[in-house]
XYZ file of C-alpha atoms in Angstrom:
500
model
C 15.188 -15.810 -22.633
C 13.648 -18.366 -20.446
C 13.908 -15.438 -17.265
C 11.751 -12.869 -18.998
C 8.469 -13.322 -17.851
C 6.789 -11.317 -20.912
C 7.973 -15.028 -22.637
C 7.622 -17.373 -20.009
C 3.782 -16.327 -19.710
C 3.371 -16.018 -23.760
C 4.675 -19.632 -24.235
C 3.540 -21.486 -20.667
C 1.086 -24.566 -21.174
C -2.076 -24.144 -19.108
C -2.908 -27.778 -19.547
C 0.730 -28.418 -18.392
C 0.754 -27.819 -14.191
C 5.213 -27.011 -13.808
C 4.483 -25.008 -16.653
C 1.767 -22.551 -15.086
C 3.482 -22.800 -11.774
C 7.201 -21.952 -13.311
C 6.028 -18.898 -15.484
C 3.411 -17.456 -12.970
C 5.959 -17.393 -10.345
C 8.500 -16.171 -12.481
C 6.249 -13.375 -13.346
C 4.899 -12.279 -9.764
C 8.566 -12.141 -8.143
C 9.059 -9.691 -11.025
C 6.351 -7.461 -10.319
C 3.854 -8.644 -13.773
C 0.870 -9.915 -11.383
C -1.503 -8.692 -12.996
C -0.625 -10.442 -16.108
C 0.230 -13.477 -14.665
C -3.224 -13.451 -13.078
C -5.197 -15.209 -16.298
C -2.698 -17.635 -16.128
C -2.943 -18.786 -12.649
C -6.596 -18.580 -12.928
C -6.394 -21.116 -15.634
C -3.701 -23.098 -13.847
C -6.423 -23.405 -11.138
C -8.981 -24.090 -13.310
C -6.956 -27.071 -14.719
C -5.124 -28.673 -12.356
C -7.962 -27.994 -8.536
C -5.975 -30.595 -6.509
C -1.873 -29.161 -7.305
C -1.610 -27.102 -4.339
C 1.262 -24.643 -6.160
C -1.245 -23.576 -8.601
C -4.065 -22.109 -5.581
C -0.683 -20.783 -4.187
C 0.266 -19.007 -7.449
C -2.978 -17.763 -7.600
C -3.047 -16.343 -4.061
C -0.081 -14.397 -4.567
C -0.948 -12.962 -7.654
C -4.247 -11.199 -5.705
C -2.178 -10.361 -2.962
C 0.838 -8.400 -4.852
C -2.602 -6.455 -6.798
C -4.157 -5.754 -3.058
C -6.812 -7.866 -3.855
C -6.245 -9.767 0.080
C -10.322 -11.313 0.159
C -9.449 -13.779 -3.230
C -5.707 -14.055 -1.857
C -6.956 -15.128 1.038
C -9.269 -17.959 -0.197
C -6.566 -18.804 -3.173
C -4.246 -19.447 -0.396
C -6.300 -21.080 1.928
C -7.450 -23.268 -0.755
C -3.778 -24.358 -0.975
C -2.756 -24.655 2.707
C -5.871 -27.272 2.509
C -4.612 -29.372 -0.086
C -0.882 -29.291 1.154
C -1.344 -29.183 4.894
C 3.044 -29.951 5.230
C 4.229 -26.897 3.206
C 5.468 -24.324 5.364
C 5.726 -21.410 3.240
C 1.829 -21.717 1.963
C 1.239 -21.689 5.746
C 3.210 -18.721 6.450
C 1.180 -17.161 2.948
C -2.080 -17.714 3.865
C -1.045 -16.424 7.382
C 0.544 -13.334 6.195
C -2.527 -12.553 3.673
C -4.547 -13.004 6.764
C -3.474 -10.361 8.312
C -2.567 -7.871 5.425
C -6.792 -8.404 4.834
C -7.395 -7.455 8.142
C -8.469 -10.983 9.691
C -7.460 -12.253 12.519
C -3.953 -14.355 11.888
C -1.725 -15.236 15.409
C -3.685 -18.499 15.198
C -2.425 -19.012 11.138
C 1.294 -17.671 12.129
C 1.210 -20.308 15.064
C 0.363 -23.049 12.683
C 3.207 -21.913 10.491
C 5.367 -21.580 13.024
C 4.958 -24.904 14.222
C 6.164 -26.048 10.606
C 9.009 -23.443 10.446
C 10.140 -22.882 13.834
C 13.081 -20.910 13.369
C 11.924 -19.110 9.996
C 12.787 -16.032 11.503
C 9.970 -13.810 8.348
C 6.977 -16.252 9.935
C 8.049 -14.903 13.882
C 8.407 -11.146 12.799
C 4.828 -11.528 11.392
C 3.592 -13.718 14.018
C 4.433 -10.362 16.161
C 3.061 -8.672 13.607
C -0.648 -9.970 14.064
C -0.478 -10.343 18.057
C 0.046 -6.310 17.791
C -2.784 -6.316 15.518
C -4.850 -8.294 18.101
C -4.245 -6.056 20.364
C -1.242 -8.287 22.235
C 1.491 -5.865 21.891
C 2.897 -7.394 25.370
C 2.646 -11.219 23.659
C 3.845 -9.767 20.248
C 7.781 -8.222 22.505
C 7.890 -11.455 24.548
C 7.936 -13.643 21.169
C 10.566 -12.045 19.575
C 12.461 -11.723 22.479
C 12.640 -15.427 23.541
C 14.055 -16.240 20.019
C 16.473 -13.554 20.252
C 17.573 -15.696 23.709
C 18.007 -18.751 21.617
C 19.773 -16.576 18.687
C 21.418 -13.368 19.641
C 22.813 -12.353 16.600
C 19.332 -12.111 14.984
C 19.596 -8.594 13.302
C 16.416 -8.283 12.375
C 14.403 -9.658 15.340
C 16.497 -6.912 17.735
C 15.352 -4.190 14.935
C 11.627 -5.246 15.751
C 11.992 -5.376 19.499
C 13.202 -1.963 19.470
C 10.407 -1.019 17.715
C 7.641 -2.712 19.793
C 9.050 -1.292 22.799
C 9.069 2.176 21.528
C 5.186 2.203 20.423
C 4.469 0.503 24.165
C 6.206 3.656 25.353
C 9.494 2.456 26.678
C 11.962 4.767 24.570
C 14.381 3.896 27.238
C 14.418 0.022 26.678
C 14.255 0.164 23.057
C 17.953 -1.386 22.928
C 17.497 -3.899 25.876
C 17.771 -6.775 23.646
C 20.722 -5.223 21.877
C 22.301 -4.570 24.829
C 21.747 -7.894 26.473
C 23.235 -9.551 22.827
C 26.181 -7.812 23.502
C 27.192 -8.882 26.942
C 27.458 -12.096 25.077
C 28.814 -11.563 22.137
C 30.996 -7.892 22.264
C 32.949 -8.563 19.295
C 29.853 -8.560 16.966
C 29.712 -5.332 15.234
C 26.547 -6.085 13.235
C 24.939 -5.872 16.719
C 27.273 -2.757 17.262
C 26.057 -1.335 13.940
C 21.945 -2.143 14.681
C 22.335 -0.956 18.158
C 24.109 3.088 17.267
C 21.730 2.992 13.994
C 18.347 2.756 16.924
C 19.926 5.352 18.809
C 20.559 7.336 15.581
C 16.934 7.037 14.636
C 15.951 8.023 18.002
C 17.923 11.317 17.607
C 20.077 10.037 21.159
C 23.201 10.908 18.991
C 25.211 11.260 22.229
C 24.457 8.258 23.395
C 25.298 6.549 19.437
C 28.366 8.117 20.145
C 29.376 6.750 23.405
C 28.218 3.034 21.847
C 30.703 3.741 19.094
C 33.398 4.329 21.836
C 32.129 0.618 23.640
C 32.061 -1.114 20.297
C 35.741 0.039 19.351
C 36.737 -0.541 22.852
C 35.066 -4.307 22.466
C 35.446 -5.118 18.901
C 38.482 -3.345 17.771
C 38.551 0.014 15.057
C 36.319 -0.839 12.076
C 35.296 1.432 9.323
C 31.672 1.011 10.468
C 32.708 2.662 13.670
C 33.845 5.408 11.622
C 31.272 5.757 9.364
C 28.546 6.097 12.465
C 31.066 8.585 14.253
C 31.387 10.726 11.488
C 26.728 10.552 11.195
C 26.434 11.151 14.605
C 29.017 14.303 14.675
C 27.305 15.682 11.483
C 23.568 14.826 12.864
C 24.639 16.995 16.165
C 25.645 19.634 14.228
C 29.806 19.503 15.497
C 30.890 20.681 12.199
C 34.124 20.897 12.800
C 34.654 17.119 13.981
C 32.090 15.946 11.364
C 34.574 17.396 8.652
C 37.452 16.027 10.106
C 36.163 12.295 9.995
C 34.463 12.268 6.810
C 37.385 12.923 5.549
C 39.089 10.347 6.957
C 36.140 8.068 5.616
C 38.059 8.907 1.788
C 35.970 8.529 -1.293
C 31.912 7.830 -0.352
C 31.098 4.765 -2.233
C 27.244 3.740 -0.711
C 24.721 6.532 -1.755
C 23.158 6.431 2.034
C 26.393 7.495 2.927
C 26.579 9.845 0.209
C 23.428 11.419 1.518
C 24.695 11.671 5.239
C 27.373 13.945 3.740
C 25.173 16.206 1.519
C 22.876 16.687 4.691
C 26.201 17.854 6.311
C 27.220 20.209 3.481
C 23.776 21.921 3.751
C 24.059 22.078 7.462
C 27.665 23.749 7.583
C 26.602 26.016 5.341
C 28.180 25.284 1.974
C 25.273 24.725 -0.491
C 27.438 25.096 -3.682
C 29.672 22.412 -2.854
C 26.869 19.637 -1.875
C 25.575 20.158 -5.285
C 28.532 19.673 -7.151
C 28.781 16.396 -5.100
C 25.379 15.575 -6.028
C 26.142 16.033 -9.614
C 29.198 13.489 -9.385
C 26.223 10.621 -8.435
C 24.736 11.488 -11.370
C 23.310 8.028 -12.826
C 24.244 6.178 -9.673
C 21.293 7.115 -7.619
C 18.294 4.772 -8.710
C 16.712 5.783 -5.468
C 16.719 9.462 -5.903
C 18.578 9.590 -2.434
C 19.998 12.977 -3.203
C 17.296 14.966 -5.033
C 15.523 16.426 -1.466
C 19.145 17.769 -0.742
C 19.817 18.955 -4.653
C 16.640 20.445 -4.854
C 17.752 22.406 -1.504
C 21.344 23.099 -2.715
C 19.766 24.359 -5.873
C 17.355 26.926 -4.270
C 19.628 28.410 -1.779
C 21.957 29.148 -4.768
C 20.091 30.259 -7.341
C 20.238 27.458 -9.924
C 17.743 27.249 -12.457
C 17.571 23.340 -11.995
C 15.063 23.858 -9.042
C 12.507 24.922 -11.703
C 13.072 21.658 -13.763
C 12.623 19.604 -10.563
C 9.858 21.355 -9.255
C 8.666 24.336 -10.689
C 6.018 23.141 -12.746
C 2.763 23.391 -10.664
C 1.947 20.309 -12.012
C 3.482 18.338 -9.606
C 1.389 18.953 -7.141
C -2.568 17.748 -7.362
C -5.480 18.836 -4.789
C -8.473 16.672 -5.151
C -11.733 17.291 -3.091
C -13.115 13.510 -3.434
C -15.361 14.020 -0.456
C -18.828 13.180 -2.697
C -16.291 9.852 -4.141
C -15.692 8.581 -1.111
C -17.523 6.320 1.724
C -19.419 8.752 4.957
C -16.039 10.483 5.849
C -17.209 9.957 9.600
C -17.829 6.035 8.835
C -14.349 5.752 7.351
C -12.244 7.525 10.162
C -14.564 5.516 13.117
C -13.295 2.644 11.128
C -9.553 3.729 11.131
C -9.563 4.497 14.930
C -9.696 0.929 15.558
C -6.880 0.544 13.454
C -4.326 2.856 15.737
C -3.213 0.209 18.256
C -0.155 2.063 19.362
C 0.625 4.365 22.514
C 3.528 6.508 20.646
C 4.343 7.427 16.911
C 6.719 4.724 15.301
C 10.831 4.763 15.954
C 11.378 6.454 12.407
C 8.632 8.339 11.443
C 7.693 11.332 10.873
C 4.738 12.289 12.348
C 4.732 13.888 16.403
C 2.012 13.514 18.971
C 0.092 10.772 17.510
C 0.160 7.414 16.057
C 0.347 5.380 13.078
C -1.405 2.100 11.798
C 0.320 -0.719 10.993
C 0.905 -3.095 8.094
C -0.631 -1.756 4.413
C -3.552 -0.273 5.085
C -5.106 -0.965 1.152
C -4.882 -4.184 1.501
C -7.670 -4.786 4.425
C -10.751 -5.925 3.264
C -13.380 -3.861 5.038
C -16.180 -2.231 2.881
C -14.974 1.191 3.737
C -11.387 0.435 2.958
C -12.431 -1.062 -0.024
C -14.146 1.773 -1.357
C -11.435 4.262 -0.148
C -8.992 2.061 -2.157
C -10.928 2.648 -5.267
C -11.165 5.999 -4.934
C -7.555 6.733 -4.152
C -6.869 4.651 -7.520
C -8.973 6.962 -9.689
C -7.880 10.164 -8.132
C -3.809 8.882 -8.819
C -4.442 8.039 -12.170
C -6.231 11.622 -13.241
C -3.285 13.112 -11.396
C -0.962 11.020 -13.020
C -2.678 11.781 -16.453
C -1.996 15.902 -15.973
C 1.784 15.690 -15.511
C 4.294 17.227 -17.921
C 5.921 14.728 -20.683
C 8.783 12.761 -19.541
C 11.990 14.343 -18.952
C 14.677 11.592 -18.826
C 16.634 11.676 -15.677
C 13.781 13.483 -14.013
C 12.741 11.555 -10.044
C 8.930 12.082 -11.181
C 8.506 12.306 -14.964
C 9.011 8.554 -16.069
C 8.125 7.675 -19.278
C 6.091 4.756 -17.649
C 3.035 5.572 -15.748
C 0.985 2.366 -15.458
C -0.144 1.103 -13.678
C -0.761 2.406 -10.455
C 0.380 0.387 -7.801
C 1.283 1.257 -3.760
C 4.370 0.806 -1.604
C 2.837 1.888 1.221
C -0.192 2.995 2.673
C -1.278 3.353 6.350
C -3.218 6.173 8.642
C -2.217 8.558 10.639
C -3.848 10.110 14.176
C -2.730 13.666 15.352
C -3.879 15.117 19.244
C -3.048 17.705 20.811
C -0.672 19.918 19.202
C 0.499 16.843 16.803
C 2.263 17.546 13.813
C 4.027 15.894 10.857
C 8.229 16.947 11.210
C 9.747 18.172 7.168
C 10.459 14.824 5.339
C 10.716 12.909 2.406
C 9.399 9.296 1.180
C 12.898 7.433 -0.281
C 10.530 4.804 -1.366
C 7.882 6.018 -3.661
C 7.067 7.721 -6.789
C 4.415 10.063 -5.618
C 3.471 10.772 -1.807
C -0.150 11.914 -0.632
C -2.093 13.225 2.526
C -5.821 12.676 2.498
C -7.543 14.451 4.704
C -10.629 12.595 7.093
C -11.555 14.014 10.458
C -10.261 17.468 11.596
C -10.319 19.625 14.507
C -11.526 23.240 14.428
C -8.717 24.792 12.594
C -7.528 28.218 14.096
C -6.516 31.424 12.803
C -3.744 31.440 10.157
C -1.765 28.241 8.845
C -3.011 25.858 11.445
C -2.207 22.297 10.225
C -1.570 23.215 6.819
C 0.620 20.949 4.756
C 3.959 22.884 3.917
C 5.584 21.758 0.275
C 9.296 22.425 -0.023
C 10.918 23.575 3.314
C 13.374 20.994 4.327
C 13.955 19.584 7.507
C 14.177 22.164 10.291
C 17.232 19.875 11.873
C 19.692 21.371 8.870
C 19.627 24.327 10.192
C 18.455 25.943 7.122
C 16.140 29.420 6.759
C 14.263 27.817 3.206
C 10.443 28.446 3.840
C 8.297 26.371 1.808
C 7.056 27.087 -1.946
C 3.445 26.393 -1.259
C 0.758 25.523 1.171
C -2.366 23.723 0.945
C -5.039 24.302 3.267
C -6.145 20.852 5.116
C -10.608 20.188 4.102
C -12.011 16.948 5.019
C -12.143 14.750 1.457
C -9.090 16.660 0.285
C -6.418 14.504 -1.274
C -3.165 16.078 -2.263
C -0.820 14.479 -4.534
C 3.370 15.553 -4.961
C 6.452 14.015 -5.763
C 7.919 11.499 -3.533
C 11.509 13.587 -3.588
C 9.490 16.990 -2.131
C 9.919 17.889 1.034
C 6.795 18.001 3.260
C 5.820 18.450 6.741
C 2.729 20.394 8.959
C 1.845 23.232 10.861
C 0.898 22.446 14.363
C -2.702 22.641 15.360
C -3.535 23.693 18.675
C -6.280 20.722 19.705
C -8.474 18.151 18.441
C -7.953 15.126 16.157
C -6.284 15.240 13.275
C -6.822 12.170 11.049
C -5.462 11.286 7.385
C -4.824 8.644 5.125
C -1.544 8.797 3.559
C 0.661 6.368 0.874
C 2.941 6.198 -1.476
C 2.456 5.287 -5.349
C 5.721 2.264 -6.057
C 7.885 3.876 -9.143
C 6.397 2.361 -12.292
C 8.503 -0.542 -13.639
């Protein structure tokens, strides 16, 4: 009983300072912020010098975007304990999600944590924000010096290096890791999985054939070999070593293989594999491949996944929103990058960084608030809940993000067919656009999966792209654009987190 935090904030003494902190941090990890938010008001109220309660307070704002009183909550705290590391690395970390500058707040934390390797990644973090991409690659590499089996640090470099442009030494640190340690297949494992993300599958391939040579056979090696010969589209070999994998126990495995069912050609047999992870896919992993397995064979299920038009929202908010041209002047300053980020989707262009509803400006503010109203009048039109349905849960409230950011097409940039594992319901709003030409020109394409399976599925709908136009659809849909020929393309995209 004590671990629900429904209880521990109905029974928690505000005049009591453990109590306050106990159930108000019990209660944020959880995901109840908001209602531990009266609490830790009061706790602050009550008890102005205990440092935990400004603390408890500041992350209660920040988990409900509310960065400009998480920010003050927190700084408020770092004040009054000046030796805690992990306010320091809070207020630091707020910092930043606002918007405001933070390599100065990271460096402070970092001089109280100095190998907290979460306080370097976001030290790296806000020197990219600052505009020190160059500072933010030679941080993280000089602790990966020091501690070359740091998964997590290599995962960033690669990264870094790719926005700066140098696809080619994306895995230097990797590689350098490895002259020291060969036997490590973690750093094996994180150095194919870059190269897998990068679409160099023959290159994954030959670093499976180094790794075995250098760590001995592992099932990880076989795992990635089978990935890489399914990704390449060797169907033959890619059949041969999943089934030497046996029974698929992890659902990302699970949906390697349905993406190379659907890409040999045998649609009726990825769905009845699909239908034996029925309960065991929390994620919805395998619904994008379902619904295609359903479609190309006729099964009525498509229809309960995504017939209803429903689903799909388009919202012209351009007279609820702040001066369209004020808003995307403001988000230009926000794309810092030379080159679209390692694993997304998006081609010819580039992507913002950290969550973009959290910054503080006025005109992010006001987008914010928008965005909010528009989800929940979307959210209020869909059809009852259908139990085991990836879109139609039975709790709808309250509207919360898992990711937001901005995107910036040139040229002829486009968005490649995709999917968003992570959210509930996925979005494009539109804010600058080029001169569209004749035809489908940057339209947004619902339902046609992604052109590397190989499969002739056009989509089920289209939405013309108008500046103000927001359009809402299920997280599990499969979505991509239409090339434009020229001009800049510029939207505003998130994702709404699956209701608790």
């Amino acid at each position: 009983m004590s671990a629900d935090p429904a209880w521990l904030l109905k029974t928690a003494d505000p005049a009591n300072a453990e109590s306050v902190y106990r159930a108000a941090a019990t209660a944020i990890r959880q995901g109840f912020a908001q209602e531990a938010l009266p609490l830790a008001e009061a706790g602050a109220r009550n008890h102005p010098t205990d440092a935990r309660m400004w603390q408890v307070l500041g992350l209660a704002h920040r988990r409900l975007d509310a960065l400009e009183p998480a920010v003050a909550a927190l700084a408020k705290a770092a004040e009054l304990a000046p030796g805690d590391a992990l306010i320091a690395h809070s207020v630091a970390r707020a910092a930043m999600e606002a918007g405001l500058p933070a390599s100065a707040l990271f460096e402070r934390a970092h001089g109280l944590a100095p190998n907290d390797g979460s306080v370097l990644l976001g030290r790296a973090a806000a020197q990219f924000a600052d505009g020190d991409l160059d500072g933010a690659i030679a941080g993280i590499e000089a602790q990966l010096v020091q501690h070359p089996g740091w998964l997590e640090g290599h995962n960033v470099s690669a990264r870094l290096r790719w926005v700066r442009g140098e696809r080619d030494a994306a895995t230097q640190s990797l590689e350098r890791a490895l002259l020291k340690a060969p036997g490590e297949i973690p750093l094996w494992r994180e150095l194919i999985d870059v190269l897998m993300h990068a679409a160099r599958y023959d290159e994954a391939l030959d670093a499976v054939a180094r790794g075995r040579a250098a760590a001995g056979e592992s099932p990880v090696f076989d795992a990635l070999a089978a990935v890489c010969a399914a990704e390449k589209g060797d169907i033959e070999t890619a059949d041969r070593l999943f089934a030497r994998l046996g029974a698929i126990e992890h659902i990302t495995m699970a949906a390697r293989y349905m993406r190379h069912l659907l890409r040999a050609g045998r649609p009726s047999e990825a769905s009845v594999f699909a239908d034996t992870w029925q309960g065991r896919d929390p994620g919805h992993l395998l619904m994008p491949y379902q619904s295609v397995a359903w479609r190309l064979t006729g099964d009525p299920r498509w229809q309960w996944l995504e017939g209803d038009e429903r689903l799909v929202g388009v919202y012209d908010l351009a007279d609820r929103l702040p001066p369209l041209d004020a808003l995307a002047a403001r988000l230009r300053t926000l794309h810092l990058s030379n080159h679209h980020p390692l694993e997304q989707s998006l081609r010819g262009g580039t992507q913002t960084d950290g969550p973009l509803f959290s910054r503080i400006e006025p005109e992010i503010r006001a987008l914010r608030q928008a965005i909010v109203a528009a989800v929940e009048a979307h959210v209020a039109q869909l059809p009852p809940p259908v139990a085991g349905h990836p879109t139609l849960f039975a709790q709808r409230a309250p509207i919360r993000f898992s990711g937001s950011w901005s995107v910036r097409l040139t040229d002829a940039g486009f968005h490649v067919n995709h999917v968003h594992p992570m959210g509930w319901l996925s979005s494009a709003l539109y804010v600058a656009l080029p001169a569209m030409g004749a035809g489908d020109e940057g339209w947004l394409k619902l339902g046609e999966p992604q052109a590397e399976l190989g499969i002739d599925l056009p989509p089920f709908r289209k939405v013309e792209p108008k500046p103000g136009r927001l359009v809402l659809f299920p997280s599990t849909m499969w979505h991509g654009t239409v090339p434009f020929a020229a001009g800049e393309r510029m939207t505003v995209a998130f994702d709404v987190a699956r209701p608790q």
